[in-house]
Amino acid sequence: MIEESEEYLRLQVARTIVVRCMEDYLQAQQDPILLRASDLFTRLTLGRFSGLELDHEHDAPLVLARRGSELLSVSQLSEGTTDQLYLALRLASLERYAEEDRTLPFTVDDIFITFDDHRTRAALAILNEMADRFQMIVFTHHPHLIDLARQELPAGRLHVHSLPVFTPGRSDASPAQNAERLCRVCQQPLTYSGRGRPPVECETCSRLQR
């Protein structure tokens, strides 16, 4: 029993040393995208989370959020914090592409819908910093976000483009609907109601094709 206990202790000490060395190595060799996303995530959460880490104990590494001494998985985060984590990863990836001369525009649709005003301001500040390198396009149907952006961003940085309001049931036909359509087989005019996919063959030719 004594010999087995001593062997067990030696193995546990060796395991602890190996695990610690692995953690130190992984920390030093972390992907630049994760390092940048970690910094952005801390800013987006106003310091509530201190960064992101990878969990290598699964077949595919998992991204974990550090809060104090806790490491939380995505499923343990609130909806807003989860959105902030994904935003941080996306912005970090965007910068990485730019470093490889593959600059892309950044387009999101109501990304701030789950953010409170304080975290929205933090996100707007980050987007403003990156706007000199990327075209930032943010769609929203919340007017108060425009007011926040006007308060947060320097003069001349915000450009608001209002889109026409869609009214369900409008009978206005588009030019494509009004244009004469011809059967691709017999070239006779087609009837199109404006709903669904436009026909390409008349009923007669369609029956013959069957």
Short mmCIF file of C-alpha atoms in Angstrom, two decimals:
data_model
loop_
_atom_site.label_atom_id
_atom_site.label_comp_id
_atom_site.label_asym_id
_atom_site.label_seq_id
_atom_site.Cartn_x
_atom_site.Cartn_y
_atom_site.Cartn_z
CA MET A 1 0.00 0.00 0.00
CA ILE A 2 2.84 2.37 0.88
CA GLU A 3 4.63 1.68 -2.41
CA GLU A 4 1.45 2.18 -4.42
CA SER A 5 0.71 5.45 -2.59
CA GLU A 6 4.21 6.76 -3.28
CA GLU A 7 3.88 5.84 -6.97
CA TYR A 8 0.50 7.58 -7.12
CA LEU A 9 1.91 10.76 -5.58
CA ARG A 10 4.86 10.77 -8.01
CA LEU A 11 2.51 10.41 -10.96
CA GLN A 12 0.21 13.18 -9.68
CA VAL A 13 3.14 15.56 -9.21
CA ALA A 14 4.42 14.71 -12.69
CA ARG A 15 0.96 15.25 -14.16
CA THR A 16 0.62 18.63 -12.43
CA ILE A 17 3.99 19.75 -13.79
CA VAL A 18 3.18 18.62 -17.34
CA VAL A 19 -0.26 20.29 -17.30
CA ARG A 20 1.24 23.53 -16.00
CA CYS A 21 3.93 23.49 -18.68
CA MET A 22 1.27 22.87 -21.34
CA GLU A 23 -0.81 25.76 -20.05
CA ASP A 24 2.20 28.09 -20.03
CA TYR A 25 3.11 27.05 -23.57
CA LEU A 26 -0.43 27.48 -24.88
CA GLN A 27 -0.70 30.87 -23.21
CA ALA A 28 2.53 32.01 -24.85
CA GLN A 29 1.60 30.59 -28.25
CA GLN A 30 -2.04 31.65 -28.36
CA ASP A 31 -3.51 32.48 -31.73
CA PRO A 32 -3.18 36.24 -32.41
CA ILE A 33 -6.90 36.32 -33.24
CA LEU A 34 -7.77 34.96 -29.80
CA LEU A 35 -5.45 37.43 -28.09
CA ARG A 36 -6.99 40.37 -29.93
CA ALA A 37 -10.53 39.05 -29.38
CA SER A 38 -9.74 38.65 -25.69
CA ASP A 39 -8.79 42.31 -25.42
CA LEU A 40 -11.89 43.42 -27.35
CA PHE A 41 -14.15 41.20 -25.26
CA THR A 42 -12.82 42.75 -22.06
CA ARG A 43 -13.59 46.22 -23.43
CA LEU A 44 -17.03 45.24 -24.72
CA THR A 45 -17.99 43.83 -21.31
CA LEU A 46 -16.60 46.90 -19.51
CA GLY A 47 -14.04 44.78 -17.66
CA ARG A 48 -16.56 42.33 -16.20
CA PHE A 49 -14.71 39.59 -18.08
CA SER A 50 -10.92 39.59 -18.19
CA GLY A 51 -10.55 37.76 -21.49
CA LEU A 52 -10.93 34.57 -23.51
CA GLU A 53 -9.14 31.25 -23.31
CA LEU A 54 -9.20 27.96 -25.19
CA ASP A 55 -10.21 24.68 -23.61
CA HIS A 56 -8.14 21.95 -25.29
CA GLU A 57 -9.65 19.04 -23.36
CA HIS A 58 -12.23 18.39 -26.11
CA ASP A 59 -11.86 17.12 -29.67
CA ALA A 60 -12.38 20.67 -30.90
CA PRO A 61 -11.04 23.52 -28.71
CA LEU A 62 -13.76 25.52 -26.98
CA VAL A 63 -13.64 29.26 -26.35
CA LEU A 64 -14.15 30.06 -22.66
CA ALA A 65 -14.74 33.45 -21.05
CA ARG A 66 -12.80 34.25 -17.91
CA ARG A 67 -14.57 36.09 -15.08
CA GLY A 68 -12.34 36.33 -12.06
CA SER A 69 -11.28 32.77 -11.27
CA GLU A 70 -14.14 31.27 -13.31
CA LEU A 71 -13.98 29.95 -16.85
CA LEU A 72 -17.43 29.99 -18.41
CA SER A 73 -18.59 28.29 -21.60
CA VAL A 74 -20.78 30.09 -24.12
CA SER A 75 -23.85 28.26 -22.80
CA GLN A 76 -23.25 29.80 -19.37
CA LEU A 77 -23.19 33.39 -20.65
CA SER A 78 -26.13 35.74 -21.02
CA GLU A 79 -27.43 36.42 -24.52
CA GLY A 80 -25.90 39.89 -24.58
CA THR A 81 -22.48 38.69 -23.37
CA THR A 82 -22.56 35.88 -25.94
CA ASP A 83 -23.20 38.43 -28.69
CA GLN A 84 -20.29 40.50 -27.39
CA LEU A 85 -18.02 37.45 -27.47
CA TYR A 86 -18.94 36.70 -31.09
CA LEU A 87 -18.52 40.37 -32.02
CA ALA A 88 -15.04 40.38 -30.49
CA LEU A 89 -14.06 37.25 -32.45
CA ARG A 90 -15.47 38.67 -35.67
CA LEU A 91 -13.66 42.00 -35.32
CA ALA A 92 -10.40 40.25 -34.46
CA SER A 93 -10.77 38.03 -37.54
CA LEU A 94 -11.46 41.11 -39.66
CA GLU A 95 -8.19 42.69 -38.52
CA ARG A 96 -6.34 39.46 -39.24
CA TYR A 97 -7.67 39.41 -42.80
CA ALA A 98 -6.56 43.02 -43.22
CA GLU A 99 -3.01 42.11 -42.17
CA GLU A 100 -3.00 39.62 -45.05
CA ASP A 101 -4.14 42.33 -47.52
CA ARG A 102 -7.69 40.98 -47.60
CA THR A 103 -9.57 43.92 -46.16
CA LEU A 104 -13.34 43.41 -46.01
CA PRO A 105 -16.23 45.69 -45.05
CA PHE A 106 -17.94 45.04 -41.73
CA THR A 107 -21.73 44.71 -41.96
CA VAL A 108 -24.07 43.75 -39.10
CA ASP A 109 -27.82 43.83 -38.59
CA ASP A 110 -29.05 45.03 -35.18
CA ILE A 111 -25.95 43.69 -33.42
CA PHE A 112 -26.66 45.94 -30.41
CA ILE A 113 -30.17 44.68 -29.77
CA THR A 114 -29.01 42.65 -26.71
CA PHE A 115 -26.52 45.27 -25.45
CA ASP A 116 -27.31 47.75 -22.72
CA ASP A 117 -26.46 51.41 -23.42
CA HIS A 118 -23.09 51.27 -21.64
CA ARG A 119 -21.85 48.30 -23.64
CA THR A 120 -23.29 49.79 -26.83
CA ARG A 121 -21.18 52.90 -26.23
CA ALA A 122 -18.10 50.69 -25.73
CA ALA A 123 -18.83 48.85 -28.98
CA LEU A 124 -19.35 52.09 -30.89
CA ALA A 125 -16.01 53.37 -29.63
CA ILE A 126 -14.29 50.22 -30.91
CA LEU A 127 -16.02 50.47 -34.30
CA ASN A 128 -14.95 54.10 -34.51
CA GLU A 129 -11.32 53.13 -33.89
CA MET A 130 -11.47 50.56 -36.68
CA ALA A 131 -13.43 52.70 -39.14
CA ASP A 132 -10.27 54.16 -40.66
CA ARG A 133 -9.32 50.68 -41.89
CA PHE A 134 -12.73 49.14 -42.63
CA GLN A 135 -16.07 50.30 -43.92
CA MET A 136 -18.48 49.92 -41.00
CA ILE A 137 -22.14 49.34 -41.93
CA VAL A 138 -24.67 48.87 -39.12
CA PHE A 139 -28.34 48.23 -39.83
CA THR A 140 -30.87 48.97 -37.10
CA HIS A 141 -34.54 49.78 -36.66
CA HIS A 142 -34.00 51.31 -33.20
CA PRO A 143 -33.83 55.13 -33.42
CA HIS A 144 -32.30 55.45 -29.93
CA LEU A 145 -29.14 53.70 -31.21
CA ILE A 146 -28.67 56.54 -33.67
CA ASP A 147 -28.91 59.01 -30.78
CA LEU A 148 -26.29 57.02 -28.84
CA ALA A 149 -24.01 56.97 -31.86
CA ARG A 150 -24.34 60.73 -32.29
CA GLN A 151 -23.38 61.22 -28.64
CA GLU A 152 -20.48 58.76 -28.71
CA LEU A 153 -18.85 59.36 -32.09
CA PRO A 154 -16.89 62.46 -33.12
CA ALA A 155 -18.54 64.92 -35.47
CA GLY A 156 -18.48 63.78 -39.07
CA ARG A 157 -17.95 60.09 -38.28
CA LEU A 158 -21.58 59.00 -38.39
CA HIS A 159 -23.52 58.85 -41.66
CA VAL A 160 -27.17 57.89 -41.30
CA HIS A 161 -29.03 56.55 -44.34
CA SER A 162 -32.75 56.08 -43.76
CA LEU A 163 -34.35 53.32 -45.81
CA PRO A 164 -37.96 53.54 -47.06
CA VAL A 165 -40.51 51.93 -44.79
CA PHE A 166 -41.92 48.70 -46.16
CA THR A 167 -45.72 48.66 -46.19
CA PRO A 168 -47.23 45.15 -46.41
CA GLY A 169 -49.94 44.72 -49.03
CA ARG A 170 -48.80 47.49 -51.32
CA SER A 171 -50.07 46.98 -54.85
CA ASP A 172 -47.18 48.85 -56.47
CA ALA A 173 -45.66 46.59 -59.09
CA SER A 174 -41.95 46.71 -59.69
CA PRO A 175 -40.57 47.40 -63.18
CA ALA A 176 -39.58 43.74 -63.41
CA GLN A 177 -43.17 42.74 -62.75
CA ASN A 178 -44.57 45.19 -65.29
CA ALA A 179 -42.07 44.25 -68.00
CA GLU A 180 -43.34 41.93 -70.72
CA ARG A 181 -42.14 38.38 -70.21
CA LEU A 182 -41.92 35.90 -73.09
CA CYS A 183 -42.00 32.12 -73.11
CA ARG A 184 -38.48 30.82 -73.70
CA VAL A 185 -39.83 28.14 -76.07
CA CYS A 186 -42.51 29.76 -78.24
CA GLN A 187 -41.76 33.42 -77.40
CA GLN A 188 -45.42 34.15 -76.63
CA PRO A 189 -46.26 36.65 -73.84
CA LEU A 190 -46.47 35.20 -70.33
CA THR A 191 -48.87 36.10 -67.57
CA TYR A 192 -47.19 36.85 -64.21
CA SER A 193 -49.18 37.67 -61.09
CA GLY A 194 -46.18 39.18 -59.31
CA ARG A 195 -46.13 36.45 -56.67
CA GLY A 196 -43.63 33.65 -56.41
CA ARG A 197 -41.03 32.79 -59.02
CA PRO A 198 -41.75 34.29 -62.49
CA PRO A 199 -42.65 31.63 -65.11
CA VAL A 200 -40.25 30.97 -67.97
CA GLU A 201 -42.60 28.90 -70.12
CA CYS A 202 -46.25 29.21 -71.05
CA GLU A 203 -48.68 26.54 -69.87
CA THR A 204 -48.83 24.90 -73.31
CA CYS A 205 -45.07 24.54 -73.67
CA SER A 206 -44.75 23.47 -70.06
CA ARG A 207 -47.22 20.60 -70.66
CA LEU A 208 -45.36 19.56 -73.81
CA GLN A 209 -42.03 19.48 -71.92
CA ARG A 210 -43.50 16.99 -69.45
#
